[in-house]
CSV table of C-alpha atoms (C1' of nucleotides) in Angstrom, one decimal:
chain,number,residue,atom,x,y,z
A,346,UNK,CA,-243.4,-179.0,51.7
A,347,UNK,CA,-240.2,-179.8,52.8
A,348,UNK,CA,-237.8,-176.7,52.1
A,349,UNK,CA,-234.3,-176.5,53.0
A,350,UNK,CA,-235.2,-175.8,56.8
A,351,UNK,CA,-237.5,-178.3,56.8
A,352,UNK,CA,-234.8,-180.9,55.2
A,353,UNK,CA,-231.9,-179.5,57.7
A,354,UNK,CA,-233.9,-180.1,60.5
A,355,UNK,CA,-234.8,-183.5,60.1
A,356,UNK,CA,-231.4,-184.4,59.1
A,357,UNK,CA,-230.4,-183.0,62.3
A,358,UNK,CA,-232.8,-185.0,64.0
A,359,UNK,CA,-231.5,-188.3,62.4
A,360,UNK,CA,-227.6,-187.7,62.9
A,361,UNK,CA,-228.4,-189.0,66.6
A,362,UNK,CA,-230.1,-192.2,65.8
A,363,UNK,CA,-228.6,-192.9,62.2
A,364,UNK,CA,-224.9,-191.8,62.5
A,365,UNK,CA,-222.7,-194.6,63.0
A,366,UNK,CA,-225.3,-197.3,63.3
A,367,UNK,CA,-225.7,-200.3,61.1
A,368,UNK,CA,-228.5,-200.8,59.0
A,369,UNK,CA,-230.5,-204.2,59.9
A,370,UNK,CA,-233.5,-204.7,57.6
A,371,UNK,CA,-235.3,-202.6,55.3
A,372,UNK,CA,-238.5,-202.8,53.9
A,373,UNK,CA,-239.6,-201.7,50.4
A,374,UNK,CA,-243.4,-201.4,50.2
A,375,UNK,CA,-244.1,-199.8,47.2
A,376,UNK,CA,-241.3,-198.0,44.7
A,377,UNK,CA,-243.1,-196.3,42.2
A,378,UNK,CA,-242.6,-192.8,43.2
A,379,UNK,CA,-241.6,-189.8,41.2
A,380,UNK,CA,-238.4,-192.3,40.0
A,381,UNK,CA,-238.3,-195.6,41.0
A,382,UNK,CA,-236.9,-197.0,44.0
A,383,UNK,CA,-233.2,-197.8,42.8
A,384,UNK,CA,-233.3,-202.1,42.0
A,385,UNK,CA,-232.8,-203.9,45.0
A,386,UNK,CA,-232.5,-201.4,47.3
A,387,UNK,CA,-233.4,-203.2,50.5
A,388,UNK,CA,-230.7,-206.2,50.2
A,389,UNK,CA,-228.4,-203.2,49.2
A,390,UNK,CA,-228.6,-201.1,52.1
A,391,UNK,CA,-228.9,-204.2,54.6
A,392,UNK,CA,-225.7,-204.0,56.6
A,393,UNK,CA,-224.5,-201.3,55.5
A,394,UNK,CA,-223.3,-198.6,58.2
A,395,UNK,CA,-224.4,-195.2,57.9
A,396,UNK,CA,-221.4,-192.6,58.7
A,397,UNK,CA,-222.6,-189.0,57.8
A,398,UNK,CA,-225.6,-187.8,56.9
A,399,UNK,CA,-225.4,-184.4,54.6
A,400,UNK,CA,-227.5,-182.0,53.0
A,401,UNK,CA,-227.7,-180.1,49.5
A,402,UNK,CA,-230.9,-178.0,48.4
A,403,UNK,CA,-233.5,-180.5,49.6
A,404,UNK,CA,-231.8,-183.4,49.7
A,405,UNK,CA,-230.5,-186.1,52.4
A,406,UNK,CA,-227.5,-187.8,51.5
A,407,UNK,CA,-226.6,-190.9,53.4
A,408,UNK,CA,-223.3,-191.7,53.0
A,409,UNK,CA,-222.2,-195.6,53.7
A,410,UNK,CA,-220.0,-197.5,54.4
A,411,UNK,CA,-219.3,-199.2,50.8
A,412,UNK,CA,-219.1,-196.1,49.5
A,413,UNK,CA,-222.3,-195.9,48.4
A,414,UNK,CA,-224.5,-192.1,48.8
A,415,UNK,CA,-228.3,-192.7,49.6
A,416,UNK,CA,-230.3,-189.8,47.4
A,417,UNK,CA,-233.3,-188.5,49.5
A,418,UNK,CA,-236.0,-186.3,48.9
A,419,UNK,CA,-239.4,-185.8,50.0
A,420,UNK,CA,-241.1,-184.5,47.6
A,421,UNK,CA,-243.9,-181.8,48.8
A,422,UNK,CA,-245.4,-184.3,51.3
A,423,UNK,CA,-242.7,-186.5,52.6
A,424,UNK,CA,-241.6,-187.1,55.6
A,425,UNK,CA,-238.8,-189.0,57.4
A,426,UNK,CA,-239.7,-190.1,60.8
A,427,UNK,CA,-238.4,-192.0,64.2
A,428,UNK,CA,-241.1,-194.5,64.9
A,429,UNK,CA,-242.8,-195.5,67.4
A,430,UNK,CA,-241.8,-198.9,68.6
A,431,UNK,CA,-245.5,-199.6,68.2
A,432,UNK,CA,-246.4,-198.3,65.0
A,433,UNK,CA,-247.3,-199.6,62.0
A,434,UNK,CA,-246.5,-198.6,58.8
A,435,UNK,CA,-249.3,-196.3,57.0
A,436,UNK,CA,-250.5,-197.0,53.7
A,437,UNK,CA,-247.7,-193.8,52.3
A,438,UNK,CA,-245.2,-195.7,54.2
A,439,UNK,CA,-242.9,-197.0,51.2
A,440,UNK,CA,-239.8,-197.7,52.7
A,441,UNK,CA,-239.0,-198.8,56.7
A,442,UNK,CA,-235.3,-199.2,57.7
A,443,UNK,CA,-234.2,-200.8,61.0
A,444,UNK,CA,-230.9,-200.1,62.9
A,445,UNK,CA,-229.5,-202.7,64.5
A,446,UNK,CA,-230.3,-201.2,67.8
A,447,UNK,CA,-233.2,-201.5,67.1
A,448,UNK,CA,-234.4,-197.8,66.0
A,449,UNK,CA,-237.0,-198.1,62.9
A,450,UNK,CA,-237.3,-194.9,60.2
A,451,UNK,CA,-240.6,-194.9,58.0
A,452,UNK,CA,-240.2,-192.7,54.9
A,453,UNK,CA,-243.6,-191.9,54.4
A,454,UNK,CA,-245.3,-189.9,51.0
A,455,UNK,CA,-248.3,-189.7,50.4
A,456,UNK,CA,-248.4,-187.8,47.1
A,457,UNK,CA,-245.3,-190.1,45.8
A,458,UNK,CA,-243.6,-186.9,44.6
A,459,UNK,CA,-239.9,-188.2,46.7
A,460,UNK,CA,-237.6,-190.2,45.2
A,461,UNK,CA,-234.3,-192.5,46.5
A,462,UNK,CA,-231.2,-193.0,44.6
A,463,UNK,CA,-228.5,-194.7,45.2
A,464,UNK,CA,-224.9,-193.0,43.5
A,465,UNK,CA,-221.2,-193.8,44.5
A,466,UNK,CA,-219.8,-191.5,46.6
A,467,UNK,CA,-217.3,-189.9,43.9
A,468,UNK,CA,-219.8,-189.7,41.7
A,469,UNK,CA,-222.5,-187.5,43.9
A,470,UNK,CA,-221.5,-184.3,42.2
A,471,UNK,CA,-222.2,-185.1,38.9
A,472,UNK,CA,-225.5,-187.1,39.4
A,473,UNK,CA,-228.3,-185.9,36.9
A,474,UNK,CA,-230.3,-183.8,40.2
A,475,UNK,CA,-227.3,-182.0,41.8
A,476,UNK,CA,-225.3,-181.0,38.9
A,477,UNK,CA,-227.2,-178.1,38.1
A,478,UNK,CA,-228.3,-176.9,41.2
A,479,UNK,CA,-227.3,-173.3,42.8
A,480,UNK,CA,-225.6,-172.5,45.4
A,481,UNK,CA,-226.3,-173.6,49.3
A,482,UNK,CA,-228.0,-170.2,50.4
A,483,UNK,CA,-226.3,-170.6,53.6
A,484,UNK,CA,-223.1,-171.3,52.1
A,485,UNK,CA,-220.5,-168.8,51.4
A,486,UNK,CA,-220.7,-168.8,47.7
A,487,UNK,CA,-224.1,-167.3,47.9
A,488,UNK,CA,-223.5,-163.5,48.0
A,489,UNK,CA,-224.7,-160.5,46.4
A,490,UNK,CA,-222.1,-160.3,43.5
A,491,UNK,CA,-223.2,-164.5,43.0
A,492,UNK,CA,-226.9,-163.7,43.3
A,493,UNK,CA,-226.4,-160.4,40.6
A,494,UNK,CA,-224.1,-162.5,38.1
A,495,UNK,CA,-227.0,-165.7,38.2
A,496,UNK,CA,-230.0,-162.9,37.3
A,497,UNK,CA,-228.3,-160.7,35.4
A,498,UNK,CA,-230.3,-159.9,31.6
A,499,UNK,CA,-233.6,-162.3,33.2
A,500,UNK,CA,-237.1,-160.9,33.0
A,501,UNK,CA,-238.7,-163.4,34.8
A,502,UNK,CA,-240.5,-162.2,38.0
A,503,UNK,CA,-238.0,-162.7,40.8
A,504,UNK,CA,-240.2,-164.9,42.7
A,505,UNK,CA,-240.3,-167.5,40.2
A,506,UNK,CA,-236.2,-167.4,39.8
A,507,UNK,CA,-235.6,-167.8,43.4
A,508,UNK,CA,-237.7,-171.2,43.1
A,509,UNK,CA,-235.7,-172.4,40.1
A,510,UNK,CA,-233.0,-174.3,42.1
A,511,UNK,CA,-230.0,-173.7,39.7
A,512,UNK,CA,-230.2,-169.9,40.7
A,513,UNK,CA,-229.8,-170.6,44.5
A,514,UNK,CA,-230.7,-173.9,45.7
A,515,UNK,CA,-232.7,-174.9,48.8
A,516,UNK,CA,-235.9,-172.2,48.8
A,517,UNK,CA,-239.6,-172.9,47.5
A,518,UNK,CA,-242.6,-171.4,47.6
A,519,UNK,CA,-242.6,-170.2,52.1
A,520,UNK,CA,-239.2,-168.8,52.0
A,521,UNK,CA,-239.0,-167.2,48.9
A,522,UNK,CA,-241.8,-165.4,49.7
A,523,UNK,CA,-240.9,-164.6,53.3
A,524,UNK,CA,-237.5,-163.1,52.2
A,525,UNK,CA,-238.4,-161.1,49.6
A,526,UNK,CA,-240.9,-159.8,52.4
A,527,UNK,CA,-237.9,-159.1,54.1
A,528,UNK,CA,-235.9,-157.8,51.8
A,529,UNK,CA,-238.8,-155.4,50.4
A,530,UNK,CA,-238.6,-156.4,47.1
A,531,UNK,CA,-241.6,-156.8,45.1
A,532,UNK,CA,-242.1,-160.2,43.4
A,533,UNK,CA,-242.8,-159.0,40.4
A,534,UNK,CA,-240.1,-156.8,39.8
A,535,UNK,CA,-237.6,-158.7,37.1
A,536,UNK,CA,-235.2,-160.8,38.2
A,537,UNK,CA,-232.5,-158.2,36.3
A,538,UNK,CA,-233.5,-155.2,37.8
A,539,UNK,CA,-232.2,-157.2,41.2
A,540,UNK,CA,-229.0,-156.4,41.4
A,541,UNK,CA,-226.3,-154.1,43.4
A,542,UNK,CA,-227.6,-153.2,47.1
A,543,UNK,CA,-231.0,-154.8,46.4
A,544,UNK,CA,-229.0,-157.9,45.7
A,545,UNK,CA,-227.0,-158.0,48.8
A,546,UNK,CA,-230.2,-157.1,50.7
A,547,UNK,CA,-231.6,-159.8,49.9
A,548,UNK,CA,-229.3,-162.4,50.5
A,549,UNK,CA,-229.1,-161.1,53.5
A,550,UNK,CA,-232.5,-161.3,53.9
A,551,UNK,CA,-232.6,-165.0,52.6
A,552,UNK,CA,-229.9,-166.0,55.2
A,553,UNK,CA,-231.8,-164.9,57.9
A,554,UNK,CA,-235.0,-166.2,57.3
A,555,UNK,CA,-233.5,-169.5,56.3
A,556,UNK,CA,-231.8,-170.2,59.9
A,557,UNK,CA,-234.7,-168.8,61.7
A,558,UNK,CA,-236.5,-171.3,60.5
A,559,UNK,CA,-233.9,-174.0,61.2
A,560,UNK,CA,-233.8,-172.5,64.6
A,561,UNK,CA,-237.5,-173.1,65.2
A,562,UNK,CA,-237.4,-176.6,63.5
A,563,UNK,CA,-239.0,-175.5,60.3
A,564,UNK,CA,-242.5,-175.1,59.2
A,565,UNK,CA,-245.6,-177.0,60.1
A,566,UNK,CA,-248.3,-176.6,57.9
A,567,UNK,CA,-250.1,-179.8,56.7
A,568,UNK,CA,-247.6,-182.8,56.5
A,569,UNK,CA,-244.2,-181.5,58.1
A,570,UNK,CA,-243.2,-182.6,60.6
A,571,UNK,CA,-239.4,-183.0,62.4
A,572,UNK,CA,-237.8,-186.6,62.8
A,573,UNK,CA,-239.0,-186.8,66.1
A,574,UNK,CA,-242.1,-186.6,65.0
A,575,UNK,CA,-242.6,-183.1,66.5
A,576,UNK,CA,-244.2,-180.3,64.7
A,577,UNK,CA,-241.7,-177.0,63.9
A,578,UNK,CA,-243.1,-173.6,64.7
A,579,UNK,CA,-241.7,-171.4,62.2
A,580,UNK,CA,-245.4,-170.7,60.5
A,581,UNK,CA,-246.3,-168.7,63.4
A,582,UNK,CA,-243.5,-166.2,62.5
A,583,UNK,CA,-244.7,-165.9,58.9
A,584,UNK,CA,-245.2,-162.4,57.7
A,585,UNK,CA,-246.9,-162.7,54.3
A,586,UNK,CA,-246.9,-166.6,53.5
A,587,UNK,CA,-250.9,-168.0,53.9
A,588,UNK,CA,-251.5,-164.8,55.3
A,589,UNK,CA,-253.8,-162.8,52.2
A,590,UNK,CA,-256.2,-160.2,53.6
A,591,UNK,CA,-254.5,-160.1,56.4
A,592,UNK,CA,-252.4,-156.6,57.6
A,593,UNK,CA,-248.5,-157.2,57.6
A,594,UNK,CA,-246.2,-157.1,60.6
A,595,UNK,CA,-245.2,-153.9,59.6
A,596,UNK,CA,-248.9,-152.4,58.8
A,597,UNK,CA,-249.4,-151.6,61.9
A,598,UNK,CA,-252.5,-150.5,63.9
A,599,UNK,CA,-255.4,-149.9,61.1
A,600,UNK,CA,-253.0,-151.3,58.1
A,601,UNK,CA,-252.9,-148.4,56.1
A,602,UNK,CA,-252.7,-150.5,53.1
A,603,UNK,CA,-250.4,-153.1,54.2
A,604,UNK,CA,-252.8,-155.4,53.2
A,605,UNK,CA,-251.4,-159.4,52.3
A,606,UNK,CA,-252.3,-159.9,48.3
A,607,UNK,CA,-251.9,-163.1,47.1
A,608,UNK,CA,-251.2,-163.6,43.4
A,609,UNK,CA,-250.3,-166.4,41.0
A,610,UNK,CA,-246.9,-166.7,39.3
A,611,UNK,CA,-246.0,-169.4,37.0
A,612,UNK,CA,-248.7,-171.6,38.9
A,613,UNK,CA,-247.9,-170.7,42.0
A,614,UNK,CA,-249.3,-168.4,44.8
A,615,UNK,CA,-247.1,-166.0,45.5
A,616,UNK,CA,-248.4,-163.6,49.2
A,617,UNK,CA,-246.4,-160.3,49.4
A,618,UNK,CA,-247.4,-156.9,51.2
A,619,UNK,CA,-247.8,-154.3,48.0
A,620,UNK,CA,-247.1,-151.1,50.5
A,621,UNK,CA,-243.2,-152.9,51.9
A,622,UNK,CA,-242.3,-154.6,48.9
A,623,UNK,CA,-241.3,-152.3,45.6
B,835,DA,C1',-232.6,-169.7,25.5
B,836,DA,C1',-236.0,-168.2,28.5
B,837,DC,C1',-240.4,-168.3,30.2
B,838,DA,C1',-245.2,-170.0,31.5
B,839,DA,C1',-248.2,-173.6,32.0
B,840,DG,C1',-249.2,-178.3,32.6
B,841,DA,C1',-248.4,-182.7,34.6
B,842,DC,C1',-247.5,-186.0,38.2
B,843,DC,C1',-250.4,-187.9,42.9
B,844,DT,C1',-253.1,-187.9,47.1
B,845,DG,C1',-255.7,-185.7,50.8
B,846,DC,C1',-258.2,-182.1,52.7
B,847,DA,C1',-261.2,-178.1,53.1
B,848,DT,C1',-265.0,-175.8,51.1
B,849,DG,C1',-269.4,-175.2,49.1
B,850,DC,C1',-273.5,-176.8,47.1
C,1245,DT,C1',-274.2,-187.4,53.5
C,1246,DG,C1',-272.3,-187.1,48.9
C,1247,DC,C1',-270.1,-185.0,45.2
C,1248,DA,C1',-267.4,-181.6,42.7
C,1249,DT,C1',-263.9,-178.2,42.9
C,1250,DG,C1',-259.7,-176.1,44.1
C,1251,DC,C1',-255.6,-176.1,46.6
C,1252,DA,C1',-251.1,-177.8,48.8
C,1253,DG,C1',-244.2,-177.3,51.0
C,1254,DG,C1',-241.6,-179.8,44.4
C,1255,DT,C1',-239.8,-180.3,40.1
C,1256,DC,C1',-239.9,-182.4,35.5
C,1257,DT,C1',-241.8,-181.9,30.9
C,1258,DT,C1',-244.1,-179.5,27.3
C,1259,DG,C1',-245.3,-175.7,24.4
C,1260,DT,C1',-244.7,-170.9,22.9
DNA sequence: AACAAGACCTGCATGC
DNA sequence: TGCATGCAGGTCTTGT
């Protein structure tokens, strides 16, 4: 689930309660998610003062106070939240940590596909799942010339390159398909043949999707939802994504063939408009 | 090397 | 109601 926007905004919503606040328990309930649970991560972390919490692709990184980096990710059904003072941990509640005002975070995945680490803080760069990733979409490394040079002689569909992190890093299966939408580019079209203007449209076109999203606190589809617990609205603005049969936005009265078709590429549905997207 | 498909795990909607 | 099937925001591994 969780896709860049999704991942920004809830580390936006955790700068206010986490940032600068010590860490005063922490619960491990069960660590056998896509890697284990670093050893000893509780006694670890306990005490430990979070200063800055940062982003790359999907991850959260955590930086303390011993400088230590705490490696996040949710997976495609995980979820960081600000509990409740009343609630209890769920049975997908594998971690709980507890501020010592007081302010309690469940990490919650049900499908077990997120994972923690804990690296040192010069060594973030280099560790095993950010070495190889792309550049930050929003960042300014990502531009057209980039984007050309990184697909240049591939003949994989373009859909599945823009999911494969070490091209560009942050996008899966909603935003990919929302900005090639955007950027009328067909899905199917090579990942070489994208190149020169089309490449520069749609890095434009990535860009803006991406921080509408993070504008309207991500997408809420079955498990997202913000730290707050609050759902994000972005899947009402949507054009193609979970949308097959239906007319695009820019179909118009009748549709005239601006019809949503949904398709499967490398094991994934892809949704794209046949008439806008070439 | 590049690509496609399968695997991991759980929950939910659907259809019989 | 119960059961089987297929599908889901990710990414690592396997096979061609």
């Amino acid at each position: 689930m969780p896709e860049l926007p999704e991942v920004e905004t809830v580390r936006r919503g955790l700068i206010g309660v986490l940032e600068g606040k010590r860490i005063a328990h922490v619960a491990v309930r069960r660590r056998d998610l896509r890697r284990p649970f670093p050893a000893r991560l509780a006694a670890r972390l306990k005490g430990r003062r979070i200063e800055r919490i940062d982003r790359r692709a999907k991850y959260l990184l955590f930086h303390l106070d011993d400088g230590m980096v705490l490696l996040v990710h949710l997976g495609m059904s995980g979820r960081l939240v600000i509990a409740d003072p009343s609630e209890t941990p769920g049975p997908h509640t594998h971690g709980v940590v507890e501020t010592e005002d007081g302010v309690r975070i469940l990490y919650n995945a049900a499908r077990r596909f997120g994972l923690m680490d804990l690296v040192s803080q010069n060594q973030v760069g280099d560790h095993e799942l950010l070495r190889d990733l792309g550049p930050e979409p929003l960042g300014d490394a990502f531009t057209g010339t980039a984007l050309s040079a990184a697909l240049k002689g591939r003949k994989a569909p373009i859909k599945a390159l823009l999911m494969d992190q070490r091209i560009v890093a942050g996008l899966g299966n909603i935003y990919v398909c929302e900005s090639l939408y955007r950027a009328g580019l067909s899905p199917r079209r090579t990942g070489a043949s994208v190149a020169g203007a089309r490449a520069e449209r749609l890095v434009k076109a990535i860009r803006a999707v991406l921080a509408e999203a993070i504008e309207a606190g991500g997408s809420s589809l079955r498990d997202y939802v913000q730290a707050s617990g609050e759902l994000g609205y972005f899947q009402y603005s949507f054009a193609v994504y979970g949308r097959e049969g239906e007319v695009c936005p820019r179909g118009g009265a009748g549709g005239q063939g601006h019809v949503v078709r949904r398709i499967v590429q490398s094991n994934r549905a892809t949704f794209y408009c046949p008439k806008c997207q070439r």
